[in-house]
Short mmCIF file of C-alpha atoms in Angstrom, two decimals:
data_model
loop_
_atom_site.label_atom_id
_atom_site.label_comp_id
_atom_site.label_asym_id
_atom_site.label_seq_id
_atom_site.Cartn_x
_atom_site.Cartn_y
_atom_site.Cartn_z
CA MET A 1 51.50 153.70 119.05
CA ALA A 2 54.59 153.15 116.94
CA PHE A 3 56.25 156.26 115.61
CA ILE A 4 57.08 156.32 111.90
CA THR A 5 60.67 157.30 112.64
CA GLU A 6 61.11 154.17 114.78
CA ILE A 7 59.53 151.57 112.48
CA THR A 8 62.01 148.98 111.15
CA ALA A 9 59.79 146.28 109.58
CA ASP A 10 59.60 146.83 105.81
CA GLY A 11 55.88 146.17 105.46
CA ASP A 12 54.93 148.37 108.38
CA LEU A 13 57.18 151.17 107.15
CA ASN A 14 55.69 150.97 103.65
CA THR A 15 52.19 151.39 105.08
CA ALA A 16 53.28 154.22 107.36
CA LEU A 17 55.00 156.10 104.49
CA ALA A 18 51.86 155.91 102.36
CA ASN A 19 49.80 157.18 105.27
CA PHE A 20 52.35 159.99 105.91
CA ASN A 21 52.09 161.09 102.29
CA THR A 22 48.27 161.03 102.35
CA VAL A 23 47.99 163.03 105.57
CA CYS A 24 50.56 165.59 104.41
CA ALA A 25 48.77 166.03 101.07
CA ALA A 26 45.48 166.68 102.91
CA ASN A 27 47.04 169.22 105.28
CA THR A 28 49.66 171.08 103.24
CA ALA A 29 48.59 174.55 104.39
CA LEU A 30 48.34 173.64 108.05
CA LEU A 31 51.71 171.87 107.92
CA GLY A 32 53.29 174.66 105.88
CA LEU A 33 54.34 172.38 103.07
CA THR A 34 55.37 173.63 99.64
CA PRO A 35 54.86 171.76 96.37
CA ALA A 36 58.55 170.81 96.48
CA ASP A 37 58.07 169.41 99.98
CA MET A 38 55.16 167.29 98.83
CA THR A 39 57.17 166.00 95.86
CA ALA A 40 59.89 164.81 98.24
CA ILE A 41 57.39 163.27 100.67
CA ALA A 42 55.51 161.46 97.88
CA ALA A 43 58.80 160.21 96.43
CA ALA A 44 59.84 158.86 99.83
CA SER A 45 56.72 156.68 99.82
CA THR A 46 56.56 155.61 96.17
CA THR A 47 60.28 154.88 95.74
CA PHE A 48 60.36 152.74 98.87
CA THR A 49 57.30 150.83 97.69
CA ALA A 50 58.99 150.16 94.37
CA ALA A 51 62.23 149.06 96.06
CA LEU A 52 60.31 146.79 98.44
CA ASN A 53 58.44 145.19 95.55
CA ASP A 54 61.69 144.63 93.66
CA ALA A 55 63.29 143.05 96.73
CA THR A 56 60.29 140.78 97.30
CA THR A 57 60.39 139.65 93.67
CA ALA A 58 64.15 139.09 93.88
CA LYS A 59 63.79 136.98 97.04
CA ALA A 60 61.17 134.80 95.37
CA ALA A 61 63.41 134.41 92.33
CA ALA A 62 66.35 133.55 94.56
CA ARG A 63 64.34 130.84 96.30
CA ASP A 64 63.38 129.42 92.93
CA SER A 65 67.00 129.56 91.81
CA VAL A 66 68.20 127.73 94.93
CA GLU A 67 65.54 125.06 94.48
CA ALA A 68 66.50 124.62 90.81
CA LYS A 69 70.17 124.43 91.78
CA ASP A 70 69.50 121.72 94.38
CA ILE A 71 67.49 119.67 91.87
CA GLN A 72 70.27 119.92 89.30
CA LYS A 73 72.91 119.13 91.93
CA LYS A 74 71.16 115.85 92.74
CA ALA A 75 70.81 114.97 89.05
CA SER A 76 74.44 115.80 88.28
CA LYS A 77 75.75 113.74 91.18
CA ALA A 78 73.59 110.80 90.10
CA THR A 79 75.11 110.96 86.60
CA VAL A 80 78.66 111.13 87.93
CA SER A 81 77.99 108.28 90.38
CA LYS A 82 76.75 106.12 87.52
CA TYR A 83 79.94 106.59 85.52
CA ALA A 84 82.14 106.38 88.61
CA LYS A 85 80.82 102.87 89.26
CA LEU A 86 81.48 101.91 85.65
CA PHE A 87 85.02 103.29 85.70
CA ARG A 88 85.89 101.60 88.99
CA ALA A 89 84.46 98.29 87.80
CA ASN A 90 86.57 98.46 84.64
CA ALA A 91 89.99 96.99 85.46
CA ALA A 92 91.42 98.56 82.28
CA VAL A 93 91.04 102.04 83.80
CA PRO A 94 94.30 102.74 85.69
CA ASP A 95 94.24 104.07 89.24
CA ASN A 96 96.12 107.23 88.22
CA LEU A 97 93.25 108.05 85.85
CA LEU A 98 90.80 107.48 88.69
CA ASP A 99 92.91 109.93 90.71
CA ALA A 100 92.56 112.52 87.95
CA LEU A 101 88.79 111.96 87.99
CA MET A 102 88.81 112.39 91.79
CA LEU A 103 87.54 108.84 92.27
CA PRO A 104 88.66 106.10 94.68
CA HIS A 105 90.90 103.38 93.33
CA HIS A 106 89.50 100.06 92.15
CA LYS A 107 87.94 97.93 94.81
CA THR A 108 90.18 95.14 95.98
CA PRO A 109 88.67 91.98 97.43
CA GLY A 110 89.03 91.85 101.17
CA SER A 111 91.42 89.24 102.48
CA LYS A 112 90.31 86.79 105.13
CA THR A 113 92.62 86.24 108.05
CA ALA A 114 92.88 82.63 109.14
CA PRO A 115 92.31 81.89 112.83
CA THR A 116 95.35 81.18 114.97
CA GLN A 117 96.37 77.86 116.49
CA PRO A 118 94.79 77.18 119.90
CA LEU A 119 97.45 76.87 122.58
CA ASP A 120 98.09 74.98 125.78
CA LEU A 121 95.48 72.26 125.54
CA VAL A 122 95.28 70.75 129.03
CA GLY A 123 92.78 68.75 130.98
CA SER A 124 91.96 66.37 133.76
CA ALA A 125 89.97 63.17 134.09
CA ASP A 126 87.91 61.75 136.93
CA GLY A 127 87.82 58.07 137.83
CA ASN A 128 84.84 57.43 135.56
CA GLY A 129 86.43 58.56 132.29
CA LEU A 130 84.94 62.08 132.16
CA VAL A 131 87.64 64.33 130.70
CA SER A 132 87.55 68.11 131.23
CA LEU A 133 89.60 70.02 128.65
CA LYS A 134 90.55 73.67 128.29
CA TRP A 135 92.85 75.70 126.05
CA LYS A 136 93.87 79.27 125.21
CA ARG A 137 92.16 80.98 122.28
CA ASN A 138 95.47 82.69 121.28
CA GLY A 139 93.87 85.88 119.97
CA ASN A 140 90.93 84.25 118.19
CA ILE A 141 87.96 86.59 118.45
CA SER A 142 84.72 85.84 120.21
CA GLY A 143 82.49 83.67 118.04
CA THR A 144 85.35 81.58 116.66
CA THR A 145 84.35 77.91 116.52
CA PHE A 146 86.66 75.32 118.05
CA LEU A 147 86.59 71.74 116.79
CA LEU A 148 87.48 69.11 119.37
CA GLU A 149 88.83 66.02 117.63
CA THR A 150 89.63 62.64 119.13
CA ARG A 151 91.26 59.40 118.13
CA SER A 152 91.34 56.01 119.81
CA ASP A 153 94.76 54.97 118.50
CA PRO A 154 98.03 56.92 118.54
CA ALA A 155 98.39 56.38 114.78
CA GLY A 156 94.70 56.43 113.91
CA PRO A 157 92.66 59.10 112.09
CA TRP A 158 91.14 62.05 113.91
CA THR A 159 87.38 62.14 114.38
CA LEU A 160 85.26 65.18 115.22
CA GLY A 161 84.08 64.93 118.79
CA SER A 162 82.23 68.22 119.36
CA THR A 163 82.24 71.93 118.52
CA THR A 164 82.09 74.96 120.78
CA THR A 165 82.75 78.69 120.78
CA LYS A 166 84.13 78.47 124.31
CA THR A 167 87.66 77.49 125.34
CA LYS A 168 86.67 74.41 127.25
CA ALA A 169 84.88 71.12 126.64
CA THR A 170 84.18 67.77 128.23
CA TYR A 171 84.49 64.30 126.75
CA GLN A 172 83.30 60.98 128.05
CA ALA A 173 86.10 58.45 127.51
CA VAL A 174 86.27 54.76 128.30
CA PRO A 175 88.35 54.46 131.48
CA GLY A 176 91.67 52.77 130.81
CA SER A 177 91.43 53.12 127.01
CA TYR A 178 93.68 55.36 124.95
CA VAL A 179 92.11 58.58 123.62
CA GLY A 180 93.92 61.47 121.96
CA PHE A 181 92.66 65.05 121.75
CA ARG A 182 93.40 68.12 119.65
CA VAL A 183 91.61 71.42 119.00
CA THR A 184 91.34 73.40 115.76
CA ALA A 185 89.92 76.92 115.37
CA VAL A 186 87.53 77.70 112.49
CA ARG A 187 86.36 81.13 111.32
CA ARG A 188 84.80 82.16 107.97
CA ASN A 189 85.53 78.71 106.50
CA LEU A 190 89.24 79.01 107.31
CA MET A 191 90.95 76.62 109.73
CA SER A 192 93.90 77.12 112.01
CA PRO A 193 96.66 74.59 112.57
CA ALA A 194 95.59 72.03 115.15
CA SER A 195 96.77 72.41 118.71
CA VAL A 196 99.50 70.18 120.11
CA PRO A 197 97.64 66.90 120.77
CA PHE A 198 97.23 65.28 124.18
CA ALA A 199 96.45 61.69 125.04
CA LEU A 200 94.74 59.96 127.90
CA TRP A 201 95.67 56.44 128.97
CA GLU A 202 95.92 54.21 132.03
CA ASP A 203 99.05 55.15 133.93
CA GLY A 204 101.21 52.41 135.45
CA GLY A 205 98.42 49.89 135.95
CA ASP A 206 97.27 51.44 139.23
CA GLY A 207 93.94 52.63 137.89
CA ASP A 208 94.87 56.32 137.74
CA VAL A 209 94.50 58.27 134.51
CA ALA A 210 96.41 61.28 133.33
CA LEU A 211 96.34 63.69 130.41
CA LYS A 212 99.73 63.83 128.75
CA VAL A 213 101.40 64.97 125.55
CA ALA A 214 100.79 62.39 122.85
#
């Protein structure tokens, strides 16, 4: 059994105080209680009940107030966000005024960085005209597309041979016929300068082929 002097829970204490008052009132003579004693005991019960009821009402009101505050907070932020977008989209509003409004500066269009020139295009050819090429990506990120271009005449136009995201490619040439190569990097519709071109031709009439600077 819990003793009244040890109860800490508000509801349990309220019930115990009411019971204490009732029992005392029924046994005043046996307990030796005076009318003044009973007034104090009754007050201990009734005043705590009143205070507990007030606190319960205040807690409920506080919860309602917090909920109302949160609803208004959301509505207020939505209003400010609406006008913030309008102000930032209006180029006539200076950035220092946006600062005063505690808003970010106007959005500036992102700049695209062009890919860099592929470097050190090299390769080798077998006796049947199959050319194996490789180059350095020179900092171009993974996913960059490389265009392999060829031409059949040292002064002729370049023609697209193939595309790849790797740093190597193969090309089937006609043995003994001139073919030039160069590689260009492409990313987000921007092109790099073409690599230093190389050319393949018959070397010295002995049937050997070599990849050399054009």
